Short mmCIF file of C-alpha atoms and ligand atoms in Angstrom, two decimals:
data_model
loop_
_atom_site.label_atom_id
_atom_site.label_comp_id
_atom_site.label_asym_id
_atom_site.label_seq_id
_atom_site.Cartn_x
_atom_site.Cartn_y
_atom_site.Cartn_z
CA MET A 28 111.31 122.96 47.17
CA LYS A 29 111.61 121.39 50.33
CA ILE A 30 109.52 118.63 52.10
CA ALA A 31 109.75 118.03 55.81
CA VAL A 32 109.42 114.22 56.43
CA LEU A 33 108.06 113.54 59.97
CA PRO A 34 107.23 109.84 60.35
CA GLY A 35 106.43 109.91 63.88
CA ASP A 36 105.53 106.79 65.93
CA GLY A 37 104.07 103.19 65.50
CA ILE A 38 103.41 102.23 61.74
CA GLY A 39 104.23 106.01 60.83
CA THR A 40 107.90 105.01 60.11
CA GLU A 41 106.88 102.00 57.87
CA ILE A 42 104.18 103.90 55.85
CA VAL A 43 106.12 107.15 55.39
CA ALA A 44 109.28 105.05 54.07
CA GLU A 45 106.98 103.64 51.21
CA ALA A 46 105.61 107.32 50.53
CA VAL A 47 109.17 108.60 50.21
CA LYS A 48 110.12 105.70 47.91
CA VAL A 49 107.30 106.51 45.68
CA LEU A 50 108.40 110.30 45.80
CA ASP A 51 111.88 109.19 44.92
CA VAL A 52 111.01 107.43 41.85
CA LEU A 53 109.17 110.46 40.36
CA GLU A 54 112.58 112.13 40.15
CA LEU A 55 111.33 115.51 40.72
CA LYS A 56 113.51 118.24 42.04
CA PHE A 57 112.96 118.72 45.70
CA GLU A 58 114.84 118.26 48.93
CA MET A 59 113.57 115.93 51.57
CA GLU A 60 114.80 116.15 55.19
CA SER A 61 113.59 114.14 58.10
CA ALA A 62 112.97 114.77 61.77
CA LEU A 63 111.48 113.20 64.84
CA VAL A 64 108.05 113.97 66.15
CA GLY A 65 105.55 112.66 68.63
CA GLY A 66 106.63 109.99 71.04
CA ALA A 67 109.88 109.31 69.23
CA ALA A 68 110.96 113.07 69.47
CA TYR A 69 109.68 112.82 73.12
CA GLU A 70 112.05 109.89 73.86
CA ALA A 71 115.07 111.47 72.26
CA HIS A 72 114.44 115.28 73.15
CA GLY A 73 112.02 115.29 76.01
CA HIS A 74 109.27 117.11 73.72
CA PRO A 75 106.94 115.78 71.17
CA LEU A 76 107.55 118.90 68.89
CA PRO A 77 111.35 119.80 69.35
CA GLU A 78 112.44 123.30 68.11
CA ALA A 79 114.48 121.78 65.46
CA THR A 80 111.52 119.88 64.08
CA LEU A 81 109.28 122.94 64.09
CA LYS A 82 111.93 124.91 62.35
CA LEU A 83 112.28 122.33 59.59
CA ALA A 84 108.56 122.42 59.19
CA LYS A 85 108.38 126.08 58.98
CA GLU A 86 111.20 126.55 56.38
CA SER A 87 109.70 123.69 54.13
CA ASP A 88 107.00 124.06 51.50
CA ALA A 89 105.25 120.97 52.95
CA VAL A 90 105.32 118.38 55.60
CA LEU A 91 104.62 114.83 55.01
CA PHE A 92 103.63 113.32 58.27
CA GLY A 93 103.08 109.67 59.42
CA ALA A 94 101.16 109.50 62.62
CA VAL A 95 101.96 109.96 66.26
CA GLY A 96 100.90 108.29 69.60
CA ASP A 97 100.91 105.29 71.76
CA TRP A 98 98.97 104.09 74.66
CA LYS A 99 102.25 104.19 76.90
CA TYR A 100 102.25 108.16 76.47
CA ASP A 101 98.65 108.40 77.86
CA LYS A 102 99.93 109.17 81.40
CA LEU A 103 102.17 112.16 80.26
CA ASP A 104 101.15 115.61 81.11
CA ARG A 105 99.11 116.92 78.29
CA PRO A 106 101.68 119.25 76.76
CA LEU A 107 104.19 116.47 76.35
CA ARG A 108 101.75 113.93 74.75
CA PRO A 109 102.49 112.93 71.27
CA GLU A 110 99.37 114.28 69.83
CA GLN A 111 100.20 117.86 70.88
CA ALA A 112 102.79 117.90 67.98
CA ILE A 113 100.00 117.99 65.43
CA LEU A 114 98.36 120.78 67.40
CA GLY A 115 101.53 122.71 67.62
CA LEU A 116 102.21 122.36 63.87
CA ARG A 117 98.82 123.32 62.93
CA LYS A 118 99.04 126.46 65.07
CA ASN A 119 102.47 127.32 64.22
CA LEU A 120 102.06 126.82 60.45
CA GLY A 121 98.61 128.65 60.59
CA LEU A 122 96.87 125.52 58.86
CA PHE A 123 93.16 126.33 59.00
CA ALA A 124 91.83 124.43 56.01
CA ASN A 125 91.60 120.49 56.31
CA PHE A 126 90.93 118.55 53.30
CA ARG A 127 89.58 115.03 53.72
CA PRO A 128 88.57 113.18 50.28
CA ALA A 129 86.42 110.27 50.71
CA ILE A 130 86.92 108.30 47.52
CA CYS A 131 85.37 104.85 47.00
CA TYR A 132 87.74 102.80 44.54
CA GLU A 133 85.91 100.38 42.39
CA GLN A 134 87.82 97.58 43.58
CA LEU A 135 86.95 98.25 47.24
CA VAL A 136 83.29 98.80 46.95
CA ASP A 137 82.65 95.59 49.13
CA ALA A 138 84.66 97.01 52.11
CA SER A 139 82.00 99.55 52.75
CA SER A 140 79.06 98.66 55.07
CA LEU A 141 76.84 100.44 52.61
CA LYS A 142 75.29 98.82 49.52
CA PRO A 143 77.37 98.80 46.55
CA GLU A 144 75.06 100.89 44.51
CA LEU A 145 75.21 103.74 47.09
CA ILE A 146 78.97 103.93 47.32
CA ALA A 147 80.32 102.65 43.86
CA GLY A 148 82.10 105.98 42.38
CA LEU A 149 81.75 107.91 45.55
CA ASP A 150 84.18 110.97 45.42
CA ILE A 151 83.51 113.79 47.91
CA LEU A 152 85.66 116.20 49.65
CA ILE A 153 85.02 117.38 53.10
CA ILE A 154 86.54 120.73 54.01
CA ARG A 155 86.83 121.43 57.73
CA GLU A 156 87.98 124.55 59.40
CA LEU A 157 90.63 124.04 61.73
CA THR A 158 91.37 126.95 63.86
CA GLY A 159 88.19 128.18 65.37
CA ASP A 160 84.88 127.04 66.66
CA ILE A 161 84.09 125.49 70.12
CA TYR A 162 87.38 123.69 70.25
CA PHE A 163 89.34 127.04 70.82
CA GLY A 164 86.74 129.51 71.89
CA GLN A 165 87.38 131.18 75.10
CA PRO A 166 86.23 131.39 77.75
CA ARG A 167 85.86 127.76 78.85
CA GLY A 168 86.32 125.76 81.95
CA ARG A 169 84.44 124.61 85.10
CA ARG A 170 82.56 126.92 87.53
CA THR A 171 79.56 126.86 90.07
CA ALA A 172 76.34 127.55 88.01
CA VAL A 173 74.67 130.88 88.94
CA ASP A 174 71.73 130.15 86.68
CA GLY A 175 70.32 127.53 84.36
CA HIS A 176 68.44 124.37 85.41
CA PHE A 177 70.56 123.93 88.50
CA PRO A 178 71.87 127.02 90.08
CA GLY A 179 74.65 126.31 92.60
CA ALA A 180 75.69 123.18 90.83
CA GLU A 181 79.03 122.30 89.46
CA GLU A 182 79.05 122.94 85.62
CA ALA A 183 81.46 122.93 82.60
CA PHE A 184 81.20 125.05 79.56
CA ASP A 185 82.78 125.98 76.27
CA THR A 186 82.42 128.90 73.87
CA MET A 187 81.39 128.40 70.13
CA ARG A 188 82.76 131.35 68.21
CA TYR A 189 83.67 132.16 64.48
CA SER A 190 84.97 135.51 63.32
CA ARG A 191 84.22 136.83 59.89
CA PRO A 192 87.66 136.62 58.30
CA GLU A 193 87.81 132.86 59.56
CA VAL A 194 84.50 132.12 57.75
CA GLU A 195 85.29 134.12 54.62
CA ARG A 196 88.77 132.23 54.00
CA ILE A 197 87.39 128.91 54.68
CA ALA A 198 84.43 129.54 52.29
CA ARG A 199 86.93 130.78 49.57
CA VAL A 200 88.91 127.59 49.94
CA ALA A 201 85.71 125.51 49.43
CA PHE A 202 84.54 127.65 46.36
CA GLU A 203 87.99 127.54 44.79
CA ALA A 204 88.23 123.63 45.38
CA ALA A 205 84.62 123.23 43.74
CA ARG A 206 85.85 125.01 40.90
CA LYS A 207 88.29 122.24 40.02
CA ARG A 208 85.80 119.72 40.61
CA SER A 209 81.91 119.40 39.86
CA LYS A 210 81.32 123.03 41.04
CA ARG A 211 78.97 122.36 44.02
CA VAL A 212 79.51 123.27 47.67
CA THR A 213 77.30 122.27 50.48
CA SER A 214 77.94 124.34 53.61
CA VAL A 215 76.81 122.35 56.79
CA ASP A 216 75.49 124.42 59.75
CA LYS A 217 73.13 124.35 62.67
CA ALA A 218 71.78 127.91 61.81
CA ASN A 219 68.28 127.00 63.29
CA VAL A 220 69.82 126.65 66.62
CA LEU A 221 73.02 128.36 67.01
CA GLU A 222 73.83 132.04 66.39
CA THR A 223 77.50 131.08 65.52
CA PHE A 224 76.12 129.03 62.58
CA GLN A 225 73.45 131.70 61.42
CA PHE A 226 76.48 133.98 61.02
CA TRP A 227 78.35 131.14 59.34
CA LYS A 228 75.56 130.64 56.83
CA ASP A 229 75.00 134.47 55.99
CA ILE A 230 78.97 134.85 55.37
CA VAL A 231 79.13 131.68 53.23
CA THR A 232 76.09 132.95 51.21
CA GLU A 233 77.67 136.41 50.69
CA VAL A 234 81.10 134.95 49.79
CA GLY A 235 79.10 132.51 47.27
CA LYS A 236 78.11 135.61 45.28
CA GLU A 237 81.77 136.06 44.33
CA TYR A 238 81.60 132.50 42.64
CA PRO A 239 78.39 132.54 40.38
CA ASP A 240 79.78 129.57 38.62
CA VAL A 241 79.37 127.43 41.78
CA GLU A 242 76.10 126.07 42.94
CA LEU A 243 75.76 126.45 46.71
CA ASP A 244 73.35 124.94 49.18
CA HIS A 245 73.09 124.76 52.96
CA MET A 246 72.23 121.74 55.02
CA TYR A 247 71.75 121.33 58.87
CA VAL A 248 74.41 119.24 60.35
CA ASP A 249 71.88 116.42 61.50
CA ASN A 250 70.62 116.10 58.03
CA ALA A 251 73.99 115.99 56.64
CA ALA A 252 74.89 113.11 59.02
CA MET A 253 71.74 111.40 57.64
CA GLN A 254 72.28 112.06 53.96
CA LEU A 255 75.83 110.90 53.98
CA VAL A 256 74.73 107.31 54.80
CA LYS A 257 71.46 107.71 52.90
CA ALA A 258 72.80 109.18 49.64
CA PRO A 259 76.29 110.07 49.83
CA LYS A 260 76.80 110.65 46.07
CA LYS A 261 74.61 113.67 46.30
CA PHE A 262 77.61 115.62 47.83
CA ASP A 263 80.68 117.09 46.02
CA VAL A 264 82.36 119.67 48.24
CA VAL A 265 81.26 120.01 51.81
CA VAL A 266 82.60 122.91 53.96
CA THR A 267 81.87 123.00 57.75
CA GLY A 268 83.13 124.22 61.17
CA ASN A 269 85.73 122.63 63.06
CA MET A 270 83.46 120.26 65.47
CA PHE A 271 81.05 119.36 62.74
CA GLY A 272 83.91 118.65 60.20
CA ASP A 273 85.58 116.58 62.91
CA ILE A 274 82.66 114.35 62.96
CA LEU A 275 81.36 114.30 59.40
CA SER A 276 84.70 113.71 57.87
CA ASP A 277 85.22 110.45 60.15
CA GLU A 278 81.71 109.46 59.06
CA ALA A 279 82.45 110.14 55.24
CA ALA A 280 85.71 108.41 55.81
CA MET A 281 84.05 105.07 57.05
CA LEU A 282 81.88 104.95 53.99
CA THR A 283 84.81 103.92 51.78
CA GLY A 284 85.34 100.90 54.17
CA SER A 285 89.12 101.37 55.08
CA ILE A 286 90.90 103.87 56.97
CA GLY A 287 94.31 102.60 55.45
CA MET A 288 93.29 104.22 52.22
CA LEU A 289 92.31 107.85 53.24
CA PRO A 290 94.69 110.75 52.72
CA SER A 291 94.35 114.32 54.25
CA ALA A 292 95.83 117.73 53.84
CA SER A 293 95.92 120.66 56.11
CA LEU A 294 96.79 124.07 54.20
CA ASN A 295 97.54 127.51 55.33
CA SER A 296 96.81 130.76 53.18
CA SER A 297 100.15 130.32 51.42
CA ASN A 298 99.46 126.73 50.40
CA GLN A 299 102.06 125.40 52.61
CA GLY A 300 100.62 122.15 54.02
CA LEU A 301 100.73 119.23 56.17
CA TYR A 302 99.95 115.85 54.70
CA GLU A 303 99.03 112.77 56.56
CA PRO A 304 97.01 109.76 56.50
CA SER A 305 93.57 109.89 58.15
CA HIS A 306 94.47 107.15 60.58
CA GLY A 307 96.63 106.89 63.63
CA SER A 308 99.81 105.26 64.54
CA ALA A 309 98.21 101.80 64.93
CA PRO A 310 100.23 100.52 67.83
CA ASP A 311 98.48 97.02 67.53
CA ILE A 312 100.18 96.27 64.14
CA ALA A 313 103.33 98.64 64.44
CA GLY A 314 106.66 96.76 63.52
CA LYS A 315 104.92 93.96 61.90
CA GLY A 316 105.12 95.15 58.30
CA VAL A 317 101.51 94.82 57.56
CA ALA A 318 100.08 98.42 57.72
CA ASN A 319 98.57 99.72 54.63
CA PRO A 320 100.83 102.56 53.17
CA LEU A 321 98.22 103.79 50.56
CA ALA A 322 96.73 106.52 52.65
CA THR A 323 100.17 107.92 53.16
CA ILE A 324 101.07 107.53 49.44
CA LEU A 325 97.83 109.32 48.56
CA SER A 326 98.61 112.01 50.87
CA ALA A 327 102.07 112.47 49.06
CA ALA A 328 99.96 112.85 46.03
CA MET A 329 97.74 115.49 47.45
CA MET A 330 101.08 117.28 48.54
CA LEU A 331 102.25 117.27 44.98
CA ARG A 332 98.95 118.83 43.77
CA PHE A 333 98.22 121.55 46.55
CA SER A 334 101.65 122.53 48.06
CA LEU A 335 104.20 121.62 45.21
CA ASN A 336 102.29 122.45 42.05
CA GLN A 337 102.91 119.31 40.42
CA PRO A 338 99.53 117.98 39.34
CA GLU A 339 100.94 115.53 36.87
CA ALA A 340 103.00 113.78 39.41
CA ALA A 341 99.93 113.57 41.67
CA ASP A 342 97.83 111.92 38.75
CA ARG A 343 100.58 109.42 38.20
CA ILE A 344 100.71 108.22 41.85
CA GLU A 345 96.84 108.11 42.14
CA SER A 346 96.69 106.22 38.71
CA ALA A 347 99.30 103.81 39.92
CA VAL A 348 97.28 103.12 43.12
CA LYS A 349 94.29 102.32 40.95
CA ASP A 350 96.57 99.93 38.96
CA VAL A 351 97.85 98.14 41.91
CA LEU A 352 94.24 97.53 43.24
CA ALA A 353 93.12 96.42 39.85
CA SER A 354 95.87 93.87 39.95
CA GLY A 355 94.60 92.30 43.16
CA LEU A 356 97.23 93.20 45.68
CA ARG A 357 95.66 94.00 49.06
CA THR A 358 97.15 94.73 52.57
CA GLY A 359 95.17 92.81 55.31
CA ASP A 360 92.84 95.86 56.12
CA ILE A 361 91.31 95.65 52.66
CA TRP A 362 91.96 92.01 51.93
CA SER A 363 88.99 89.89 50.64
CA GLU A 364 88.60 86.45 49.27
CA GLY A 365 90.28 86.18 45.78
CA THR A 366 92.75 88.97 46.31
CA LYS A 367 96.37 88.58 47.27
CA ARG A 368 97.57 89.64 50.67
CA VAL A 369 100.64 91.62 50.76
CA GLY A 370 102.86 93.56 53.24
CA THR A 371 103.65 97.34 53.60
CA ARG A 372 106.91 97.22 51.64
CA GLU A 373 105.40 95.01 48.69
CA MET A 374 102.45 97.41 48.54
CA GLY A 375 105.00 100.40 48.22
CA ASP A 376 107.18 98.47 45.74
CA ALA A 377 103.81 97.55 43.58
CA VAL A 378 103.01 101.37 43.51
CA VAL A 379 106.70 102.05 42.32
CA ALA A 380 106.39 99.30 39.77
CA ALA A 381 103.24 100.72 38.46
CA ILE A 382 104.75 104.33 38.07
CA THR A 383 107.90 102.99 36.43
CA LYS A 384 105.96 100.77 34.04
CA LYS A 385 103.78 103.64 32.83
CA THR A 386 106.77 105.78 32.46
CA ILE A 387 108.57 103.25 30.37
CA THR A 388 105.44 102.51 28.12
CA GLY A 389 104.33 106.15 28.01
P1 NAD B 24 94.39 103.94 64.69
O1 NAD B 24 93.79 104.72 63.33
O2 NAD B 24 95.75 104.20 64.92
O3 NAD B 24 93.83 102.49 64.75
C1 NAD B 24 92.68 101.95 64.50
C2 NAD B 24 92.54 100.58 64.06
O4 NAD B 24 92.74 100.72 62.40
C3 NAD B 24 93.60 99.73 64.49
O5 NAD B 24 93.13 98.33 64.48
C4 NAD B 24 94.63 99.67 63.60
O6 NAD B 24 95.51 98.45 63.40
C5 NAD B 24 93.92 99.92 62.05
N1 NAD B 24 94.75 100.70 61.09
C6 NAD B 24 95.00 102.14 61.17
N2 NAD B 24 95.80 102.37 60.10
C7 NAD B 24 95.99 101.43 59.54
C8 NAD B 24 96.77 101.07 58.23
N3 NAD B 24 97.43 102.01 57.60
N4 NAD B 24 96.70 99.69 57.79
C9 NAD B 24 95.96 98.85 58.57
N5 NAD B 24 95.23 99.17 59.44
C10 NAD B 24 95.43 100.26 59.99
O7 NAD B 24 93.45 104.58 65.86
P2 NAD B 24 93.78 104.33 67.42
O8 NAD B 24 93.90 102.81 67.56
O9 NAD B 24 92.38 104.80 68.11
O10 NAD B 24 94.90 105.17 67.81
C11 NAD B 24 96.11 104.54 68.09
C12 NAD B 24 97.11 105.77 68.54
O11 NAD B 24 97.18 106.71 67.43
C13 NAD B 24 96.71 106.66 69.63
O12 NAD B 24 97.85 107.04 70.57
C14 NAD B 24 96.03 107.85 69.06
O13 NAD B 24 96.13 108.88 69.89
C15 NAD B 24 96.85 108.00 67.90
N6 NAD B 24 96.25 108.82 66.83
C16 NAD B 24 96.98 109.46 66.06
C17 NAD B 24 96.71 110.33 64.96
C18 NAD B 24 97.61 111.17 64.20
O14 NAD B 24 98.79 110.86 64.15
N7 NAD B 24 97.08 111.91 63.29
C19 NAD B 24 95.16 110.17 64.74
C20 NAD B 24 94.51 109.10 65.33
C21 NAD B 24 94.83 108.57 66.35
#
């Protein structure tokens, strides 16, 4: 098994180093190879996703990704901006299913802006379709309106579209994921207004018949946005399209209070995946040794579970993270009165120590 390690920019290098340290201590049999991506790759090779990096990603079973971007690249032509590396990897690896768990750790209940009773024990999984929808539909552009409310005026337009195979495959991913959890799927749409999402709803319902053991319900996206803050624990697996998923997964992430805790995975049909924290490269704290590495360490756990078929090793990491939080260690983003503030490296070391201790004591 091979892992491509792509730390990227800003805090990416600091947090990925901690995840690699945690993977190393597990003593599993896999090879790790690093390459430049994002702004770092642009500086060295003139492109955010150089051929060699893409080749490494393609021939690996999984990609462990840090983060890319910095404000200083905002003036570059769009194809050369660091963020294009993520889009390039998604496209070239055919990553169509984005998994964003939102878990509220007992010790971090106060970090949420919601009342503790609404959030304690929260464990939901948002599955977002990544390759279709209005983000990629053609045609799109600007033109002079020939009809509508203001004929003759300048207008812009995008196209929302989904094909049957695209909806079928993401629906299957959601039902399969639900089978490993509490067997409930909520499909989020806007079928009352959009043809594309009536089609989506019909197909998810059809696919659902292949999974009689999984309970399926449907919810309009506006209601889902409300329910996520009103009663988030009602949800288990949520599956939705690219645009609604983009918004709802950030909303769900914020329920837990800290972006530094949230892993994510993007998978293709052969379970090859890209694993990254949900946050960005945090240029404001880069190089200071204060970033929270736990989202990246938890992304490595997801990688072991989904792409490398090592569920026990994934459990060990997740349980070590819980132990470290229970011991009161916190990076600045999750720090509160009465806990001990530590830096990126100390947090990584603490997770390694928790894994080693469990190994020794059995
Ligand atoms: P960001 O997620 O990088 O930072 C938002 C805030 O959260 C900042 O105050 C930052 O210090 C804090 N933060 C983020 N991760 C943290 C961590 N692990 N520990 C502690 N604090 C953390 O978002 P932004 O500031 O909007 O974007 C910064 C750069 O990252 C931009 O160039 C943006 O394009 C890029 N970005 C990249 C990705 C990605 O690589 N997938 C995602 C989002 C943003």
